[in-house]
Structures are given as C-alpha cells and as structure tokens.
mmCIF file of C-alpha atoms in Angstrom:
data_model
loop_
_atom_site.group_PDB
_atom_site.id
_atom_site.type_symbol
_atom_site.label_atom_id
_atom_site.label_comp_id
_atom_site.label_asym_id
_atom_site.label_seq_id
_atom_site.Cartn_x
_atom_site.Cartn_y
_atom_site.Cartn_z
ATOM 1 C CA UNK A 1 15.872 -2.250 -1.170
ATOM 2 C CA UNK A 2 14.413 -5.572 -0.081
ATOM 3 C CA UNK A 3 12.099 -6.967 -2.796
ATOM 4 C CA UNK A 4 8.710 -8.275 -1.650
ATOM 5 C CA UNK A 5 8.008 -11.966 -2.321
ATOM 6 C CA UNK A 6 5.158 -11.727 -4.803
ATOM 7 C CA UNK A 7 4.073 -13.472 -7.998
ATOM 8 C CA UNK A 8 5.165 -11.918 -11.320
ATOM 9 C CA UNK A 9 2.941 -9.196 -12.824
ATOM 10 C CA UNK A 10 1.517 -11.419 -15.610
ATOM 11 C CA UNK A 11 -0.159 -13.605 -12.928
ATOM 12 C CA UNK A 12 -2.742 -10.800 -12.472
ATOM 13 C CA UNK A 13 -4.103 -11.648 -15.935
ATOM 14 C CA UNK A 14 -4.180 -15.397 -15.178
ATOM 15 C CA UNK A 15 -5.970 -14.615 -11.888
ATOM 16 C CA UNK A 16 -8.468 -12.335 -13.648
ATOM 17 C CA UNK A 17 -9.234 -14.968 -16.316
ATOM 18 C CA UNK A 18 -9.766 -17.594 -13.590
ATOM 19 C CA UNK A 19 -11.906 -15.156 -11.562
ATOM 20 C CA UNK A 20 -14.207 -14.367 -14.495
ATOM 21 C CA UNK A 21 -14.526 -18.049 -15.490
ATOM 22 C CA UNK A 22 -15.147 -19.299 -11.934
ATOM 23 C CA UNK A 23 -17.575 -16.450 -11.144
ATOM 24 C CA UNK A 24 -19.517 -17.292 -14.320
ATOM 25 C CA UNK A 25 -19.672 -20.997 -13.378
ATOM 26 C CA UNK A 26 -20.611 -20.104 -9.773
ATOM 27 C CA UNK A 27 -23.472 -17.974 -11.112
ATOM 28 C CA UNK A 28 -24.869 -21.090 -12.869
ATOM 29 C CA UNK A 29 -26.138 -22.180 -9.482
ATOM 30 C CA UNK A 30 -28.742 -19.428 -9.622
ATOM 31 C CA UNK A 31 -30.479 -21.353 -12.420
ATOM 32 C CA UNK A 32 -32.299 -24.301 -10.801
ATOM 33 C CA UNK A 33 -32.527 -26.291 -14.063
ATOM 34 C CA UNK A 34 -28.731 -26.369 -14.404
ATOM 35 C CA UNK A 35 -28.033 -26.839 -10.696
ATOM 36 C CA UNK A 36 -27.533 -30.595 -10.535
ATOM 37 C CA UNK A 37 -26.019 -31.050 -13.999
ATOM 38 C CA UNK A 38 -23.028 -28.925 -13.135
ATOM 39 C CA UNK A 39 -22.781 -29.756 -9.433
ATOM 40 C CA UNK A 40 -19.167 -31.030 -9.419
ATOM 41 C CA UNK A 41 -17.999 -28.313 -11.832
ATOM 42 C CA UNK A 42 -19.753 -25.719 -9.687
ATOM 43 C CA UNK A 43 -18.136 -27.081 -6.528
ATOM 44 C CA UNK A 44 -14.655 -26.885 -8.072
ATOM 45 C CA UNK A 45 -15.275 -23.384 -9.418
ATOM 46 C CA UNK A 46 -16.888 -21.856 -6.333
ATOM 47 C CA UNK A 47 -14.925 -23.601 -3.595
ATOM 48 C CA UNK A 48 -11.590 -24.015 -5.341
ATOM 49 C CA UNK A 49 -10.890 -21.744 -8.277
ATOM 50 C CA UNK A 50 -12.746 -18.605 -7.128
ATOM 51 C CA UNK A 51 -10.759 -18.201 -3.858
ATOM 52 C CA UNK A 52 -7.543 -19.257 -5.617
ATOM 53 C CA UNK A 53 -7.991 -16.635 -8.367
ATOM 54 C CA UNK A 54 -8.559 -13.882 -5.775
ATOM 55 C CA UNK A 55 -5.425 -14.936 -3.889
ATOM 56 C CA UNK A 56 -3.405 -14.939 -7.158
ATOM 57 C CA UNK A 57 -4.577 -11.394 -7.970
ATOM 58 C CA UNK A 58 -3.854 -10.206 -4.397
ATOM 59 C CA UNK A 59 -0.300 -11.568 -4.443
ATOM 60 C CA UNK A 60 0.744 -10.464 -7.938
ATOM 61 C CA UNK A 61 3.205 -7.632 -8.448
ATOM 62 C CA UNK A 62 2.180 -4.327 -9.996
ATOM 63 C CA UNK A 63 3.994 -3.124 -13.140
ATOM 64 C CA UNK A 64 6.274 -0.971 -10.992
ATOM 65 C CA UNK A 65 6.428 -2.489 -7.518
ATOM 66 C CA UNK A 66 8.073 0.314 -5.540
ATOM 67 C CA UNK A 67 7.950 1.389 -1.902
ATOM 68 C CA UNK A 68 4.757 3.450 -2.323
ATOM 69 C CA UNK A 69 2.967 0.333 -3.609
ATOM 70 C CA UNK A 70 4.416 -1.699 -0.708
ATOM 71 C CA UNK A 71 3.116 0.882 1.775
ATOM 72 C CA UNK A 72 -0.278 0.927 0.030
ATOM 73 C CA UNK A 73 -0.382 -2.884 0.305
ATOM 74 C CA UNK A 74 0.352 -2.679 4.028
ATOM 75 C CA UNK A 75 -2.324 -0.011 4.590
ATOM 76 C CA UNK A 76 -4.870 -2.081 2.619
ATOM 77 C CA UNK A 77 -4.384 -5.038 4.973
ATOM 78 C CA UNK A 78 -6.340 -3.456 7.824
ATOM 79 C CA UNK A 79 -9.817 -3.984 6.307
ATOM 80 C CA UNK A 80 -9.316 -7.737 5.549
ATOM 81 C CA UNK A 81 -7.850 -8.346 9.012
ATOM 82 C CA UNK A 82 -10.931 -6.751 10.653
ATOM 83 C CA UNK A 83 -13.231 -8.783 8.368
ATOM 84 C CA UNK A 84 -11.306 -11.983 9.113
ATOM 85 C CA UNK A 85 -11.618 -11.528 12.881
ATOM 86 C CA UNK A 86 -15.294 -10.607 12.518
ATOM 87 C CA UNK A 87 -15.778 -13.869 10.586
ATOM 88 C CA UNK A 88 -13.929 -15.873 13.242
ATOM 89 C CA UNK A 89 -16.074 -14.330 15.987
ATOM 90 C CA UNK A 90 -19.364 -14.581 14.105
ATOM 91 C CA UNK A 91 -18.765 -17.992 12.489
ATOM 92 C CA UNK A 92 -20.601 -20.216 15.050
ATOM 93 C CA UNK A 93 -23.620 -17.902 15.044
ATOM 94 C CA UNK A 94 -23.591 -17.450 11.242
ATOM 95 C CA UNK A 95 -23.264 -21.158 10.418
ATOM 96 C CA UNK A 96 -26.137 -21.895 12.780
ATOM 97 C CA UNK A 97 -28.239 -19.219 11.111
ATOM 98 C CA UNK A 98 -27.397 -20.518 7.638
ATOM 99 C CA UNK A 99 -28.358 -24.058 8.669
ATOM 100 C CA UNK A 100 -31.666 -22.808 10.080
ATOM 101 C CA UNK A 101 -32.376 -20.769 6.943
ATOM 102 C CA UNK A 102 -31.542 -23.729 4.718
ATOM 103 C CA UNK A 103 -33.819 -25.958 6.790
ATOM 104 C CA UNK A 104 -36.689 -23.479 7.059
ATOM 105 C CA UNK A 105 -36.724 -21.989 3.591
ATOM 106 C CA UNK A 106 -35.091 -24.866 1.701
ATOM 107 C CA UNK A 107 -32.811 -22.324 0.042
ATOM 108 C CA UNK A 108 -29.401 -22.715 -1.505
ATOM 109 C CA UNK A 109 -27.731 -20.483 1.120
ATOM 110 C CA UNK A 110 -26.033 -23.475 2.763
ATOM 111 C CA UNK A 111 -24.120 -23.912 -0.456
ATOM 112 C CA UNK A 112 -22.581 -20.487 0.013
ATOM 113 C CA UNK A 113 -20.270 -22.264 2.454
ATOM 114 C CA UNK A 114 -19.209 -20.279 5.493
ATOM 115 C CA UNK A 115 -15.635 -21.629 5.357
ATOM 116 C CA UNK A 116 -15.277 -20.293 1.815
ATOM 117 C CA UNK A 117 -16.020 -16.772 2.993
ATOM 118 C CA UNK A 118 -12.924 -16.934 5.239
ATOM 119 C CA UNK A 119 -10.860 -16.605 2.052
ATOM 120 C CA UNK A 120 -13.296 -14.829 -0.259
ATOM 121 C CA UNK A 121 -14.333 -11.883 1.919
ATOM 122 C CA UNK A 122 -10.905 -10.823 3.275
ATOM 123 C CA UNK A 123 -9.307 -11.276 -0.176
ATOM 124 C CA UNK A 124 -12.074 -9.274 -1.850
ATOM 125 C CA UNK A 125 -11.857 -6.568 0.832
ATOM 126 C CA UNK A 126 -8.076 -6.349 0.355
ATOM 127 C CA UNK A 127 -8.406 -6.118 -3.430
ATOM 128 C CA UNK A 128 -11.105 -3.435 -3.307
ATOM 129 C CA UNK A 129 -9.228 -1.302 -0.746
ATOM 130 C CA UNK A 130 -5.901 -1.673 -2.571
ATOM 131 C CA UNK A 131 -7.384 -0.836 -5.996
ATOM 132 C CA UNK A 132 -9.275 2.215 -4.637
ATOM 133 C CA UNK A 133 -6.072 3.526 -3.036
ATOM 134 C CA UNK A 134 -4.133 2.980 -6.302
ATOM 135 C CA UNK A 135 -6.886 4.689 -8.291
ATOM 136 C CA UNK A 136 -6.788 7.696 -5.939
ATOM 137 C CA UNK A 137 -2.991 7.924 -6.321
ATOM 138 C CA UNK A 138 -3.253 7.758 -10.119
ATOM 139 C CA UNK A 139 -6.015 10.383 -10.103
ATOM 140 C CA UNK A 140 -3.896 12.679 -7.903
ATOM 141 C CA UNK A 141 -0.990 12.875 -10.362
ATOM 142 C CA UNK A 142 -3.135 14.282 -13.204
ATOM 143 C CA UNK A 143 -1.139 15.817 -16.055
ATOM 144 C CA UNK A 144 1.122 17.946 -13.902
ATOM 145 C CA UNK A 145 4.819 17.635 -14.693
ATOM 146 C CA UNK B 1 8.022 16.351 6.876
ATOM 147 C CA UNK B 2 8.382 19.134 4.316
ATOM 148 C CA UNK B 3 10.413 18.797 1.123
ATOM 149 C CA UNK B 4 11.820 21.018 -1.603
ATOM 150 C CA UNK B 5 11.701 18.331 -4.234
ATOM 151 C CA UNK B 6 9.431 20.202 -6.626
ATOM 152 C CA UNK B 7 11.611 23.333 -6.431
ATOM 153 C CA UNK B 8 14.841 21.400 -6.977
ATOM 154 C CA UNK B 9 13.293 19.431 -9.825
ATOM 155 C CA UNK B 10 12.115 22.641 -11.501
ATOM 156 C CA UNK B 11 15.575 24.162 -10.998
ATOM 157 C CA UNK B 12 17.111 21.255 -12.863
ATOM 158 C CA UNK B 13 14.292 21.325 -15.485
ATOM 159 C CA UNK B 14 13.471 17.746 -14.771
ATOM 160 C CA UNK B 15 10.039 16.146 -15.235
ATOM 161 C CA UNK B 16 8.469 13.843 -12.643
ATOM 162 C CA UNK B 17 8.796 11.001 -15.142
ATOM 163 C CA UNK B 18 12.545 11.569 -15.606
ATOM 164 C CA UNK B 19 13.112 11.703 -11.856
ATOM 165 C CA UNK B 20 10.992 8.581 -11.387
ATOM 166 C CA UNK B 21 13.076 6.713 -13.976
ATOM 167 C CA UNK B 22 16.325 7.823 -12.341
ATOM 168 C CA UNK B 23 15.058 6.656 -8.950
ATOM 169 C CA UNK B 24 13.565 3.423 -10.291
ATOM 170 C CA UNK B 25 10.078 4.202 -8.971
ATOM 171 C CA UNK B 26 6.750 5.178 -10.547
ATOM 172 C CA UNK B 27 5.631 8.739 -11.288
ATOM 173 C CA UNK B 28 2.895 8.316 -8.672
ATOM 174 C CA UNK B 29 5.583 7.844 -6.021
ATOM 175 C CA UNK B 30 7.430 11.034 -7.017
ATOM 176 C CA UNK B 31 4.130 12.923 -7.028
ATOM 177 C CA UNK B 32 3.099 11.517 -3.625
ATOM 178 C CA UNK B 33 6.481 12.531 -2.148
ATOM 179 C CA UNK B 34 6.232 16.058 -3.598
ATOM 180 C CA UNK B 35 2.729 16.475 -2.173
ATOM 181 C CA UNK B 36 3.912 15.255 1.242
ATOM 182 C CA UNK B 37 1.556 12.276 1.142
ATOM 183 C CA UNK B 38 4.348 9.719 1.316
ATOM 184 C CA UNK B 39 7.639 9.812 3.202
ATOM 185 C CA UNK B 40 10.376 8.069 1.213
ATOM 186 C CA UNK B 41 12.739 5.543 2.742
ATOM 187 C CA UNK B 42 16.282 6.559 3.657
ATOM 188 C CA UNK B 43 17.568 4.748 0.553
ATOM 189 C CA UNK B 44 15.272 6.750 -1.743
ATOM 190 C CA UNK B 45 16.076 10.019 0.045
ATOM 191 C CA UNK B 46 19.818 9.353 -0.379
ATOM 192 C CA UNK B 47 19.305 8.557 -4.067
ATOM 193 C CA UNK B 48 17.514 11.894 -4.487
ATOM 194 C CA UNK B 49 20.281 13.747 -2.710
ATOM 195 C CA UNK B 50 22.758 12.122 -5.102
ATOM 196 C CA UNK B 51 20.702 13.051 -8.184
ATOM 197 C CA UNK B 52 20.264 16.683 -7.106
ATOM 198 C CA UNK B 53 23.780 16.835 -5.678
ATOM 199 C CA UNK B 54 22.456 18.265 -2.414
ATOM 200 C CA UNK B 55 22.557 17.086 1.208
ATOM 201 C CA UNK B 56 19.401 15.249 2.342
ATOM 202 C CA UNK B 57 18.729 18.078 4.846
ATOM 203 C CA UNK B 58 18.357 20.552 1.985
ATOM 204 C CA UNK B 59 15.744 18.364 0.321
ATOM 205 C CA UNK B 60 13.780 17.309 3.392
ATOM 206 C CA UNK B 61 13.147 19.104 6.663
ATOM 207 C CA UNK B 62 11.193 18.237 9.784
ATOM 208 C CA UNK B 63 8.032 20.131 10.706
ATOM 209 C CA UNK B 64 7.080 21.191 14.238
ATOM 210 C CA UNK B 65 4.525 18.381 14.406
ATOM 211 C CA UNK B 66 7.096 15.673 13.509
#
C-alpha cells in the first residue's frame, strides 16, 4: 500500500511542546504590564511558532498509520476546507471590522491578526475533528475480542 | 457491504489483536471492518482471504443497497 507522506510519529510530541510553549507566551499579551516587554517574543510565538506547531501536529503520523487512519484524515479535511473558504470570503469584511474595533475601543484585537487565522483556524478545526473521530473509534472497540 | 469476518475469526479462535498484527493494521481497523463501519481496500481484503484461506467472496458480500 502507498505510504502517506507525513512526519514521523515523535514529531507530535515536538509539536505539542511547541504548542504549549507558544500558547503560554501568546497568553502573556492578556497582561497589559507585560505587553511591551515581550512584544518581539510574543510576535514570534503567536505569529510563527503557534501556527507551525499546529501544522506539525496535523502532519505527524499516528503510532499505527493504516488505511482507516488515512480515511479518517480525509474525512476530517472537510471542516477545515469549509472554514478556510469562509475565511477567504469573510476576510475583507472581518479585517475592516477588526480595524474599526481597534480604532473605536482601542483594544488589542488588531493584534489577533486576520492572516494568522488562515492557518490557525483550519488547522485547529482539522485537529479537533480528527481527534474526535479517533476517540470515537477507540471508544467503539471497548474490551471485545 | 456485509462481512463474515467475526465468524471466521471466531472459527479460527483468533483475537482481533492477532488478526490486526497479521494484517499490519490497528485493532480499531479490524473492529471497524467487523462492524461494517469501514470498507477495507482490495489489498487488505486479499490479505484477509489469504489468512483465512477463503475466497474474498466468502468473507465479503454486497448488500442490496450497494
């Protein structure tokens, strides 16, 4: 059978470590006192490492990467594709709204970068759908032999 | 598509885990095939027919809706 081109299984753990670290650094932005001290670190974590870690997790092999897993991967792609197209369609309106909100309320929403969500949201949607499907499959097997 | 995998496996006193190892897949896959939730590829079906020493038609059969 044709093997899918994916990263080795251990990359999931590297991706998870990067995800936790970058999510923790991204959360620093919620504390106004720390906001400007860590600005460049925050930028790297939120705009670089966070999307990268999600992509690494998405494209890492499972322990046993068989045809059921491949089919589950394919089925899980529908949700991110819909989200991606929704983002493409809504992007001009959303970026305008974010700019207005940032201007009106002087909030940090403009830092939540619309372009970043083009990677973050579809990748997160894929991961959530894929993991739920895997969990359901594992739950279905029970202890029956 | 219906299958007699569970019956044949029981006849040979084989666990899902053993069959999964022989096929090179996970136990979830064997379970999903037995429950009719997943249709295996031709390669996997032929491997099963080899393991059980039966023609593929005896293991899998089409339903009216297929």
